PDB file of C-alpha atoms in Angstrom:
ATOM      1  CA  MET R   1      16.785  -1.792  10.393  1.00 44.00           C
ATOM      2  CA  ARG R   2      17.311  -2.929  14.076  1.00 46.00           C
ATOM      3  CA  SER R   3      21.068  -2.052  15.730  1.00 44.00           C
ATOM      4  CA  LEU R   4      22.540  -5.308  17.266  1.00 40.00           C
ATOM      5  CA  ARG R   5      23.577  -2.948  19.926  1.00 43.00           C
ATOM      6  CA  GLY R   6      20.149  -2.479  20.673  1.00 45.00           C
ATOM      7  CA  LEU R   7      19.194  -6.193  20.129  1.00 40.00           C
ATOM      8  CA  LEU R   8      21.464  -6.914  23.042  1.00 39.00           C
ATOM      9  CA  ALA R   9      20.586  -3.952  24.941  1.00 42.00           C
ATOM     10  CA  VAL R  10      17.397  -6.127  26.101  1.00 39.00           C
ATOM     11  CA  SER R  11      19.668  -8.655  28.135  1.00 40.00           C
ATOM     12  CA  GLY R  12      21.993  -6.320  29.345  1.00 41.00           C
ATOM     13  CA  HIS R  13      25.069  -7.618  26.783  1.00 41.00           C
ATOM     14  CA  LEU R  14      26.094  -4.681  25.073  1.00 38.00           C
ATOM     15  CA  ALA R  15      29.165  -6.271  23.851  1.00 40.00           C
ATOM     16  CA  ALA R  16      29.757  -9.341  21.779  1.00 42.00           C
ATOM     17  CA  ARG R  17      31.440 -12.452  23.022  1.00 41.00           C
ATOM     18  CA  HIS R  18      33.147 -15.277  21.397  1.00 42.00           C
ATOM     19  CA  ALA R  19      32.122 -18.237  19.856  1.00 46.00           C
ATOM     20  CA  PRO R  20      32.561 -20.952  22.684  1.00 45.00           C
ATOM     21  CA  PRO R  21      35.192 -23.941  21.449  1.00 44.00           C
ATOM     22  CA  SER R  22      34.402 -26.308  18.794  1.00 45.00           C
ATOM     23  CA  GLY R  23      32.456 -28.989  20.745  1.00 45.00           C
ATOM     24  CA  ALA R  24      31.308 -27.177  23.972  1.00 44.00           C
ATOM     25  CA  ALA R  25      27.867 -26.075  24.558  1.00 46.00           C
ATOM     26  CA  SER R  26      26.241 -22.980  23.042  1.00 47.00           C
ATOM     27  CA  SER R  27      25.898 -20.522  26.450  1.00 52.00           C
ATOM     28  CA  PRO R  28      23.170 -18.125  26.610  1.00 49.00           C
ATOM     29  CA  HIS R  29      24.995 -15.189  25.592  1.00 52.00           C
ATOM     30  CA  SER R  30      26.265 -16.862  22.615  1.00 52.00           C
ATOM     31  CA  VAL R  31      22.550 -17.985  21.604  1.00 46.00           C
ATOM     32  CA  LEU R  32      21.442 -14.705  21.479  1.00 46.00           C
ATOM     33  CA  PHE R  33      24.291 -13.680  19.924  1.00 48.00           C
ATOM     34  CA  ALA R  34      23.447 -15.381  16.846  1.00 44.00           C
ATOM     35  CA  ARG R  35      19.951 -15.129  16.972  1.00 44.00           C
ATOM     36  CA  ALA R  36      20.546 -10.931  17.344  1.00 43.00           C
ATOM     37  CA  LEU R  37      22.900 -11.712  13.984  1.00 42.00           C
ATOM     38  CA  GLN R  38      20.189 -13.833  12.508  1.00 43.00           C
ATOM     39  CA  ILE R  39      17.167 -10.710  13.025  1.00 41.00           C
ATOM     40  CA  LEU R  40      20.042  -8.292  11.969  1.00 41.00           C
ATOM     41  CA  SER R  41      20.649 -10.001   8.614  1.00 46.00           C
ATOM     42  CA  GLN R  42      16.853 -10.324   7.799  1.00 59.00           C
ATOM     43  CA  PRO R  43      15.643  -6.883   5.396  1.00 74.00           C
ATOM     44  CA  ASP R  44      13.202  -4.876   6.281  1.00 89.00           C
ATOM     45  CA  PRO R  45       9.691  -5.748   5.335  1.00 93.00           C
ATOM     46  CA  VAL R  46       8.731  -2.693   3.236  1.00 93.00           C
ATOM     47  CA  ARG R  47      11.135  -1.177   0.850  1.00 94.00           C
ATOM     48  CA  LEU R  48      10.477   2.475  -0.698  1.00 93.00           C
ATOM     49  CA  HIS R  49      12.078   3.224  -3.685  1.00 94.00           C
ATOM     50  CA  LYS R  50      11.982   6.732  -6.081  1.00 95.00           C
ATOM     51  CA  LEU R  51      12.073   6.534  -9.700  1.00 96.00           C
ATOM     52  CA  SER R  52      15.018   8.217 -11.075  1.00 94.00           C
ATOM     53  CA  PRO R  53      14.156  10.458 -14.279  1.00 94.00           C
ATOM     54  CA  PRO R  54      12.707  10.642 -16.790  1.00 93.00           C
ATOM     55  CA  ASP R  55      10.042   8.857 -13.781  1.00 95.00           C
ATOM     56  CA  SER R  56      10.927  11.224 -10.857  1.00 94.00           C
ATOM     57  CA  GLY R  57       7.523  11.795  -9.126  1.00 95.00           C
ATOM     58  CA  ILE R  58       6.638   7.930  -9.100  1.00 97.00           C
ATOM     59  CA  VAL R  59       7.741   6.322  -5.961  1.00 97.00           C
ATOM     60  CA  GLU R  60       7.903   2.130  -5.490  1.00 97.00           C
ATOM     61  CA  LEU R  61       6.576   1.042  -1.793  1.00 96.00           C
ATOM     62  CA  ARG R  62       7.842  -2.884  -2.099  1.00 96.00           C
ATOM     63  CA  LEU R  63       6.708  -5.959   0.007  1.00 96.00           C
ATOM     64  CA  GLU R  64       9.564  -7.617   0.792  1.00 95.00           C
ATOM     65  CA  ARG R  65       8.759 -10.981   3.624  1.00 94.00           C
ATOM     66  CA  PRO R  66       9.402 -13.976   1.086  1.00 93.00           C
ATOM     67  CA  GLU R  67       9.783 -16.478   4.688  1.00 92.00           C
ATOM     68  CA  ALA R  68       5.770 -15.392   5.246  1.00 93.00           C
ATOM     69  CA  ARG R  69       4.037 -14.695   1.557  1.00 94.00           C
ATOM     70  CA  ASN R  70       4.524 -11.308   2.637  1.00 95.00           C
ATOM     71  CA  ALA R  71       1.754 -11.785   5.809  1.00 94.00           C
ATOM     72  CA  ILE R  72       1.466  -8.745   7.640  1.00 94.00           C
ATOM     73  CA  GLY R  73       2.940  -8.690  11.282  1.00 93.00           C
ATOM     74  CA  LYS R  74       4.287  -6.398  13.304  1.00 93.00           C
ATOM     75  CA  GLU R  75       6.893  -5.846  12.064  1.00 94.00           C
ATOM     76  CA  MET R  76       5.735  -5.057   8.182  1.00 93.00           C
ATOM     77  CA  LEU R  77       2.505  -2.801   9.831  1.00 94.00           C
ATOM     78  CA  LYS R  78       5.041  -0.368  11.335  1.00 94.00           C
ATOM     79  CA  GLY R  79       6.908  -0.687   7.756  1.00 94.00           C
ATOM     80  CA  LEU R  80       3.848   0.241   6.193  1.00 95.00           C
ATOM     81  CA  ARG R  81       3.136   3.210   8.356  1.00 94.00           C
ATOM     82  CA  SER R  82       6.692   4.651   8.416  1.00 93.00           C
ATOM     83  CA  ALA R  83       6.331   4.726   4.749  1.00 94.00           C
ATOM     84  CA  MET R  84       3.502   5.844   3.940  1.00 91.00           C
ATOM     85  CA  ASP R  85       4.599   8.750   6.504  1.00 93.00           C
ATOM     86  CA  LYS R  86       7.458   9.137   4.175  1.00 94.00           C
ATOM     87  CA  VAL R  87       5.287   9.231   1.246  1.00 95.00           C
ATOM     88  CA  GLY R  88       3.194  12.107   2.579  1.00 92.00           C
ATOM     89  CA  ALA R  89       5.990  14.224   3.419  1.00 94.00           C
ATOM     90  CA  ASP R  90       7.905  14.050   0.249  1.00 94.00           C
ATOM     91  CA  PRO R  91       6.539  17.252  -1.775  1.00 93.00           C
ATOM     92  CA  THR R  92       8.272  15.736  -5.196  1.00 94.00           C
ATOM     93  CA  ALA R  93       5.800  12.338  -4.778  1.00 96.00           C
ATOM     94  CA  ASN R  94       3.399  12.456  -7.395  1.00 97.00           C
ATOM     95  CA  VAL R  95       2.137   8.641  -7.665  1.00 97.00           C
ATOM     96  CA  VAL R  96       3.064   5.371  -5.688  1.00 97.00           C
ATOM     97  CA  LEU R  97       3.528   2.286  -6.877  1.00 98.00           C
ATOM     98  CA  VAL R  98       2.469  -0.628  -4.597  1.00 97.00           C
ATOM     99  CA  ALA R  99       4.356  -3.863  -5.392  1.00 97.00           C
ATOM    100  CA  SER R 100       5.505  -7.201  -4.009  1.00 96.00           C
ATOM    101  CA  SER R 101       8.701  -8.578  -4.481  1.00 94.00           C
ATOM    102  CA  VAL R 102       8.547 -12.026  -3.747  1.00 95.00           C
ATOM    103  CA  PRO R 103       7.221 -14.040  -6.932  1.00 93.00           C
ATOM    104  CA  LYS R 104       3.593 -15.470  -7.058  1.00 93.00           C
ATOM    105  CA  VAL R 105       2.190 -13.258  -3.542  1.00 97.00           C
ATOM    106  CA  PHE R 106       0.574  -9.824  -3.417  1.00 97.00           C
ATOM    107  CA  CYS R 107       0.231 -10.422   0.624  1.00 97.00           C
ATOM    108  CA  ALA R 108      -0.872 -13.578   2.002  1.00 94.00           C
ATOM    109  CA  GLY R 109      -3.195 -11.285   4.868  1.00 93.00           C
ATOM    110  CA  ALA R 110      -2.560 -11.146   8.545  1.00 90.00           C
ATOM    111  CA  ASP R 111       0.620 -13.510  10.137  1.00 91.00           C
ATOM    112  CA  LEU R 112      -1.184 -16.345  11.684  1.00 88.00           C
ATOM    113  CA  LYS R 113       1.446 -17.577  13.648  1.00 90.00           C
ATOM    114  CA  GLU R 114       2.509 -13.890  15.622  1.00 89.00           C
ATOM    115  CA  ARG R 115      -1.751 -13.977  16.002  1.00 88.00           C
ATOM    116  CA  ARG R 116      -1.624 -16.879  17.676  1.00 88.00           C
ATOM    117  CA  LEU R 117       0.494 -15.471  20.272  1.00 91.00           C
ATOM    118  CA  MET R 118      -1.430 -12.467  21.222  1.00 90.00           C
ATOM    119  CA  GLY R 119      -4.025 -12.495  23.173  1.00 91.00           C
ATOM    120  CA  SER R 120      -7.534 -10.583  22.475  1.00 91.00           C
ATOM    121  CA  SER R 121      -6.311  -7.254  23.958  1.00 92.00           C
ATOM    122  CA  GLU R 122      -3.044  -7.097  21.834  1.00 92.00           C
ATOM    123  CA  VAL R 123      -5.098  -8.255  18.661  1.00 92.00           C
ATOM    124  CA  ARG R 124      -7.817  -5.691  18.904  1.00 94.00           C
ATOM    125  CA  GLU R 125      -4.796  -2.719  18.920  1.00 94.00           C
ATOM    126  CA  PHE R 126      -3.360  -4.649  16.100  1.00 93.00           C
ATOM    127  CA  VAL R 127      -6.217  -4.425  13.698  1.00 94.00           C
ATOM    128  CA  ASN R 128      -7.343  -1.083  14.634  1.00 96.00           C
ATOM    129  CA  SER R 129      -3.626   0.370  14.028  1.00 95.00           C
ATOM    130  CA  LEU R 130      -3.973  -1.722  10.741  1.00 95.00           C
ATOM    131  CA  ARG R 131      -7.392  -0.274   9.637  1.00 96.00           C
ATOM    132  CA  ALA R 132      -5.956   3.307  10.613  1.00 96.00           C
ATOM    133  CA  THR R 133      -2.970   2.922   8.699  1.00 95.00           C
ATOM    134  CA  PHE R 134      -4.925   1.781   5.637  1.00 96.00           C
ATOM    135  CA  SER R 135      -7.425   4.477   6.164  1.00 96.00           C
ATOM    136  CA  SER R 136      -4.288   6.782   6.024  1.00 94.00           C
ATOM    137  CA  PHE R 137      -2.814   5.550   3.043  1.00 93.00           C
ATOM    138  CA  GLU R 138      -6.131   5.630   1.525  1.00 95.00           C
ATOM    139  CA  ALA R 139      -5.900   9.409   2.456  1.00 95.00           C
ATOM    140  CA  LEU R 140      -2.976  10.311   0.770  1.00 96.00           C
ATOM    141  CA  PRO R 141      -3.403  13.347  -1.485  1.00 96.00           C
ATOM    142  CA  ILE R 142      -1.741  11.342  -4.256  1.00 97.00           C
ATOM    143  CA  PRO R 143      -2.762   8.629  -6.476  1.00 98.00           C
ATOM    144  CA  THR R 144      -1.818   4.843  -5.367  1.00 98.00           C
ATOM    145  CA  ILE R 145      -1.703   1.906  -7.501  1.00 98.00           C
ATOM    146  CA  ALA R 146      -1.646  -1.471  -6.110  1.00 98.00           C
ATOM    147  CA  VAL R 147       0.256  -3.537  -8.484  1.00 98.00           C
ATOM    148  CA  VAL R 148      -1.621  -7.331  -7.751  1.00 98.00           C
ATOM    149  CA  GLU R 149       0.287 -10.627  -8.999  1.00 97.00           C
ATOM    150  CA  GLY R 150      -0.524 -13.555  -7.033  1.00 96.00           C
ATOM    151  CA  ALA R 151      -2.555 -13.855  -4.125  1.00 97.00           C
ATOM    152  CA  ALA R 152      -3.989 -11.365  -2.124  1.00 98.00           C
ATOM    153  CA  PHE R 153      -5.834 -12.294   0.504  1.00 97.00           C
ATOM    154  CA  GLY R 154      -7.235 -11.098   3.824  1.00 96.00           C
ATOM    155  CA  GLY R 155      -5.018  -7.913   4.699  1.00 96.00           C
ATOM    156  CA  GLY R 156      -3.607  -7.881   1.869  1.00 97.00           C
ATOM    157  CA  LEU R 157      -6.685  -7.741  -0.497  1.00 98.00           C
ATOM    158  CA  GLU R 158      -7.708  -4.886   2.070  1.00 98.00           C
ATOM    159  CA  LEU R 159      -4.252  -2.810   1.367  1.00 97.00           C
ATOM    160  CA  ALA R 160      -5.060  -3.015  -2.169  1.00 98.00           C
ATOM    161  CA  LEU R 161      -8.573  -1.703  -1.900  1.00 98.00           C
ATOM    162  CA  SER R 162      -7.108   1.392   0.169  1.00 97.00           C
ATOM    163  CA  CYS R 163      -5.352   2.392  -3.319  1.00 98.00           C
ATOM    164  CA  ASP R 164      -6.798   4.488  -5.723  1.00 98.00           C
ATOM    165  CA  LEU R 165      -6.324   1.965  -8.842  1.00 98.00           C
ATOM    166  CA  ARG R 166      -5.357  -1.734  -8.947  1.00 98.00           C
ATOM    167  CA  ILE R 167      -4.163  -3.794 -11.530  1.00 98.00           C
ATOM    168  CA  CYS R 168      -3.352  -7.142 -11.811  1.00 98.00           C
ATOM    169  CA  GLY R 169      -2.513  -9.921 -13.621  1.00 98.00           C
ATOM    170  CA  ALA R 170      -3.855 -13.531 -15.052  1.00 97.00           C
ATOM    171  CA  ASN R 171      -2.585 -15.396 -12.013  1.00 96.00           C
ATOM    172  CA  ALA R 172      -3.848 -13.083  -9.432  1.00 98.00           C
ATOM    173  CA  THR R 173      -6.469 -14.765  -6.910  1.00 98.00           C
ATOM    174  CA  PHE R 174      -8.268 -12.497  -4.001  1.00 98.00           C
ATOM    175  CA  SER R 175     -10.187 -13.416  -1.159  1.00 97.00           C
ATOM    176  CA  LEU R 176     -11.692 -11.899   2.405  1.00 97.00           C
ATOM    177  CA  PRO R 177     -11.351 -15.165   4.257  1.00 96.00           C
ATOM    178  CA  GLU R 178     -11.798 -14.402   7.546  1.00 96.00           C
ATOM    179  CA  THR R 179     -15.267 -15.919   8.102  1.00 96.00           C
ATOM    180  CA  GLY R 180     -13.705 -18.870   7.829  1.00 96.00           C
ATOM    181  CA  LEU R 181     -11.565 -18.117  10.661  1.00 94.00           C
ATOM    182  CA  ALA R 182     -14.860 -16.961  12.569  1.00 95.00           C
ATOM    183  CA  ILE R 183     -13.914 -13.261  12.071  1.00 95.00           C
ATOM    184  CA  ILE R 184     -14.560 -10.199   9.561  1.00 96.00           C
ATOM    185  CA  PRO R 185     -12.638  -8.209   7.526  1.00 96.00           C
ATOM    186  CA  GLY R 186     -11.161  -5.329   9.954  1.00 95.00           C
ATOM    187  CA  ALA R 187      -8.976  -3.178   7.954  1.00 96.00           C
ATOM    188  CA  GLY R 188     -11.528  -1.623   6.173  1.00 97.00           C
ATOM    189  CA  GLY R 189     -12.768  -4.690   3.821  1.00 97.00           C
ATOM    190  CA  THR R 190     -16.199  -4.578   4.671  1.00 97.00           C
ATOM    191  CA  GLN R 191     -16.755  -0.939   3.996  1.00 97.00           C
ATOM    192  CA  ARG R 192     -14.087  -0.635   0.841  1.00 97.00           C
ATOM    193  CA  LEU R 193     -15.043  -3.512  -0.976  1.00 98.00           C
ATOM    194  CA  PRO R 194     -19.156  -2.783  -1.218  1.00 97.00           C
ATOM    195  CA  ARG R 195     -18.309   0.545  -2.572  1.00 96.00           C
ATOM    196  CA  ILE R 196     -16.488  -0.958  -5.152  1.00 96.00           C
ATOM    197  CA  VAL R 197     -18.253  -3.734  -6.236  1.00 97.00           C
ATOM    198  CA  GLY R 198     -21.994  -2.736  -4.795  1.00 96.00           C
ATOM    199  CA  ARG R 199     -23.422  -4.450  -1.284  1.00 97.00           C
ATOM    200  CA  SER R 200     -25.073  -7.744  -2.382  1.00 97.00           C
ATOM    201  CA  ARG R 201     -22.097  -8.923  -4.001  1.00 97.00           C
ATOM    202  CA  ALA R 202     -19.383  -7.645  -1.297  1.00 98.00           C
ATOM    203  CA  LYS R 203     -21.431  -9.524   0.662  1.00 98.00           C
ATOM    204  CA  GLU R 204     -21.663 -12.955  -0.524  1.00 97.00           C
ATOM    205  CA  LEU R 205     -17.477 -12.850  -1.023  1.00 98.00           C
ATOM    206  CA  ILE R 206     -17.316 -11.825   2.592  1.00 98.00           C
ATOM    207  CA  PHE R 207     -20.178 -14.329   3.755  1.00 98.00           C
ATOM    208  CA  THR R 208     -18.751 -17.225   1.828  1.00 98.00           C
ATOM    209  CA  GLY R 209     -14.962 -15.990   1.847  1.00 97.00           C
ATOM    210  CA  ARG R 210     -14.645 -17.955  -1.414  1.00 97.00           C
ATOM    211  CA  ARG R 211     -11.950 -16.880  -3.657  1.00 97.00           C
ATOM    212  CA  PHE R 212     -12.162 -15.302  -7.239  1.00 97.00           C
ATOM    213  CA  ASP R 213      -9.660 -15.240 -10.222  1.00 97.00           C
ATOM    214  CA  ALA R 214      -8.184 -12.117 -12.232  1.00 97.00           C
ATOM    215  CA  THR R 215     -10.990 -12.411 -14.952  1.00 97.00           C
ATOM    216  CA  GLU R 216     -13.933 -12.034 -12.345  1.00 97.00           C
ATOM    217  CA  ALA R 217     -11.838  -9.490 -10.315  1.00 98.00           C
ATOM    218  CA  VAL R 218     -11.678  -7.100 -13.248  1.00 97.00           C
ATOM    219  CA  ASN R 219     -15.841  -7.789 -14.319  1.00 97.00           C
ATOM    220  CA  MET R 220     -16.541  -6.982 -10.758  1.00 97.00           C
ATOM    221  CA  GLY R 221     -14.694  -3.478 -10.662  1.00 97.00           C
ATOM    222  CA  VAL R 222     -12.116  -5.152  -8.149  1.00 98.00           C
ATOM    223  CA  VAL R 223      -9.413  -4.235 -10.532  1.00 98.00           C
ATOM    224  CA  ASN R 224      -9.115  -1.401 -13.242  1.00 98.00           C
ATOM    225  CA  TYR R 225      -6.867  -3.893 -15.698  1.00 98.00           C
ATOM    226  CA  ARG R 226      -6.306  -7.538 -15.801  1.00 98.00           C
ATOM    227  CA  VAL R 227      -3.076  -8.025 -18.164  1.00 98.00           C
ATOM    228  CA  PRO R 228      -1.540 -10.870 -18.909  1.00 97.00           C
ATOM    229  CA  GLY R 229       0.640 -12.578 -16.010  1.00 95.00           C
ATOM    230  CA  GLY R 230       3.944 -10.723 -14.831  1.00 95.00           C
ATOM    231  CA  GLU R 231       2.924  -7.670 -17.027  1.00 97.00           C
ATOM    232  CA  ALA R 232       0.981  -5.935 -13.828  1.00 97.00           C
ATOM    233  CA  TYR R 233       3.738  -3.683 -13.248  1.00 97.00           C
ATOM    234  CA  GLN R 234       4.676  -2.548 -16.647  1.00 97.00           C
ATOM    235  CA  LYS R 235       0.475  -1.313 -17.129  1.00 98.00           C
ATOM    236  CA  ALA R 236       0.960   0.315 -13.924  1.00 98.00           C
ATOM    237  CA  LEU R 237       4.156   1.894 -14.344  1.00 97.00           C
ATOM    238  CA  GLU R 238       2.258   3.327 -17.766  1.00 97.00           C
ATOM    239  CA  LEU R 239      -0.218   4.608 -15.967  1.00 98.00           C
ATOM    240  CA  ALA R 240       2.020   5.959 -13.176  1.00 98.00           C
ATOM    241  CA  ARG R 241       3.758   8.063 -15.999  1.00 97.00           C
ATOM    242  CA  GLU R 242       0.518   9.306 -17.664  1.00 96.00           C
ATOM    243  CA  ILE R 243      -1.036  10.745 -14.445  1.00 97.00           C
ATOM    244  CA  ASN R 244       2.701  12.245 -13.541  1.00 96.00           C
ATOM    245  CA  GLN R 245       2.596  14.267 -16.722  1.00 94.00           C
ATOM    246  CA  LYS R 246      -0.236  15.479 -15.456  1.00 95.00           C
ATOM    247  CA  GLY R 247      -0.424  18.438 -12.960  1.00 94.00           C
ATOM    248  CA  PRO R 248       0.302  17.341  -9.458  1.00 95.00           C
ATOM    249  CA  LEU R 249      -2.002  20.137  -8.062  1.00 95.00           C
ATOM    250  CA  ALA R 250      -4.978  19.428 -10.245  1.00 96.00           C
ATOM    251  CA  ILE R 251      -3.970  15.698  -9.297  1.00 97.00           C
ATOM    252  CA  ARG R 252      -4.760  16.125  -5.793  1.00 96.00           C
ATOM    253  CA  MET R 253      -7.416  18.360  -6.038  1.00 96.00           C
ATOM    254  CA  ALA R 254      -9.140  15.704  -8.002  1.00 97.00           C
ATOM    255  CA  LYS R 255      -8.625  13.197  -5.598  1.00 97.00           C
ATOM    256  CA  LYS R 256      -9.869  15.195  -2.806  1.00 97.00           C
ATOM    257  CA  ALA R 257     -13.031  16.272  -4.989  1.00 97.00           C
ATOM    258  CA  ILE R 258     -13.997  12.303  -5.255  1.00 96.00           C
ATOM    259  CA  ASN R 259     -13.033  10.893  -2.338  1.00 96.00           C
ATOM    260  CA  GLU R 260     -14.683  13.378  -0.125  1.00 96.00           C
ATOM    261  CA  GLY R 261     -17.691  13.984  -2.452  1.00 96.00           C
ATOM    262  CA  MET R 262     -19.074  10.741  -2.545  1.00 93.00           C
ATOM    263  CA  GLU R 263     -19.419  10.248   1.084  1.00 93.00           C
ATOM    264  CA  VAL R 264     -22.295  13.105   0.917  1.00 95.00           C
ATOM    265  CA  ASP R 265     -25.284  14.341  -0.923  1.00 96.00           C
ATOM    266  CA  LEU R 266     -24.778  15.374  -4.576  1.00 97.00           C
ATOM    267  CA  SER R 267     -25.688  19.018  -3.127  1.00 96.00           C
ATOM    268  CA  SER R 268     -22.580  19.031  -0.859  1.00 96.00           C
ATOM    269  CA  ALA R 269     -20.346  17.269  -3.157  1.00 97.00           C
ATOM    270  CA  LEU R 270     -20.388  19.894  -5.754  1.00 97.00           C
ATOM    271  CA  ALA R 271     -19.318  22.501  -3.222  1.00 97.00           C
ATOM    272  CA  VAL R 272     -16.305  20.510  -2.367  1.00 96.00           C
ATOM    273  CA  GLU R 273     -15.605  20.345  -6.171  1.00 96.00           C
ATOM    274  CA  GLU R 274     -16.020  24.222  -6.156  1.00 96.00           C
ATOM    275  CA  GLU R 275     -14.143  24.374  -3.073  1.00 96.00           C
ATOM    276  CA  CYS R 276     -11.510  22.343  -4.795  1.00 95.00           C
ATOM    277  CA  TYR R 277     -11.352  23.814  -8.255  1.00 95.00           C
ATOM    278  CA  GLU R 278     -10.769  27.199  -6.249  1.00 95.00           C
ATOM    279  CA  GLN R 279      -7.197  25.654  -5.226  1.00 94.00           C
ATOM    280  CA  VAL R 280      -5.947  25.692  -8.697  1.00 93.00           C
ATOM    281  CA  LEU R 281      -7.656  28.769 -10.239  1.00 92.00           C
ATOM    282  CA  HIS R 282      -4.654  30.866  -9.488  1.00 92.00           C
ATOM    283  CA  THR R 283      -1.607  28.604  -9.694  1.00 93.00           C
ATOM    284  CA  GLN R 284       1.577  28.598 -11.658  1.00 90.00           C
ATOM    285  CA  ASP R 285       0.825  25.429 -13.230  1.00 90.00           C
ATOM    286  CA  ARG R 286      -2.884  26.735 -14.712  1.00 91.00           C
ATOM    287  CA  LEU R 287      -1.198  29.545 -16.433  1.00 90.00           C
ATOM    288  CA  GLU R 288       1.312  26.529 -18.077  1.00 85.00           C
ATOM    289  CA  GLY R 289      -0.973  24.314 -19.105  1.00 89.00           C
ATOM    290  CA  LEU R 290      -2.579  27.595 -20.798  1.00 88.00           C
ATOM    291  CA  ALA R 291       0.229  28.582 -22.286  1.00 88.00           C
ATOM    292  CA  ALA R 292       1.793  25.070 -23.161  1.00 85.00           C
ATOM    293  CA  PHE R 293      -1.709  24.630 -25.438  1.00 90.00           C
ATOM    294  CA  ALA R 294      -1.425  28.124 -26.905  1.00 90.00           C
ATOM    295  CA  GLU R 295       1.992  27.336 -28.390  1.00 89.00           C
ATOM    296  CA  LYS R 296       1.843  23.629 -29.341  1.00 88.00           C
ATOM    297  CA  ARG R 297       4.108  21.940 -26.612  1.00 89.00           C
ATOM    298  CA  LYS R 298       4.213  19.950 -23.845  1.00 89.00           C
ATOM    299  CA  PRO R 299       3.556  21.582 -20.518  1.00 90.00           C
ATOM    300  CA  LEU R 300       6.252  21.571 -17.390  1.00 88.00           C
ATOM    301  CA  TYR R 301       4.647  21.741 -14.482  1.00 88.00           C
ATOM    302  CA  THR R 302       6.238  22.535 -11.467  1.00 89.00           C
ATOM    303  CA  GLY R 303       3.353  22.002  -8.524  1.00 87.00           C
ATOM    304  CA  LYS R 304       3.032  25.600  -7.820  1.00 90.00           C
TER     305      LYS R 304
END
């Protein structure tokens, strides 16, 4: 969170001033100070939380910008990049749940109020950074699960599409509405959606920008599971717990083999699989898995 000293330093006022007497007009200094306090009191729009035992290894990434329905502006983008970097550098993280703390919304997409104040070059820089952030998120070596309750529009849906799995509540709604604003999905939507639902269906959804509900989402394969409203997090947590019990190195190599193999021809993909299998062949976890099977007990994997 930004420091008050840093905010005031922008205008050269490093010390807090006393408020003016009652009835007196506010000075520019006091207005600046009040605005700085308001900004300082706002919570971070993205929060990371590591679950405690027995769920150690599961990390929650929470979107928390209720005043804008989790719309992605500069601060949220910065928070997403920071959170992604922290998860990527954490060797104890095995699964990430991406959820919203705001009722009835996952993410409403780009912050259009902020966007209106940007010039074309600034918009280009922002969208390029958002696309790169989602690509880096997709490239995390561990599984990611999007938990969608309510609206996932524009960049919000693109964030969900960059996750490995998606779980939604029955109240979820989805859309890539960008063509209605005379632009196109620019954070991966034109590329990830057709890879998930097929070229023709993706064209329909992007050309029309229409909204679709949870039932259609699961039927098209946009989400893995549709559950009753309010239960998406619990279903996602169940999946995360299943994954968390498996060999962490094996999960990482399985993700790498699938992701890289899907982008090349079958012969090359099989070579990727061979390379990834080689990475797990000489691990302590593989020997532990065999020992646990022979001894009819639960394996204790260490990621080594």
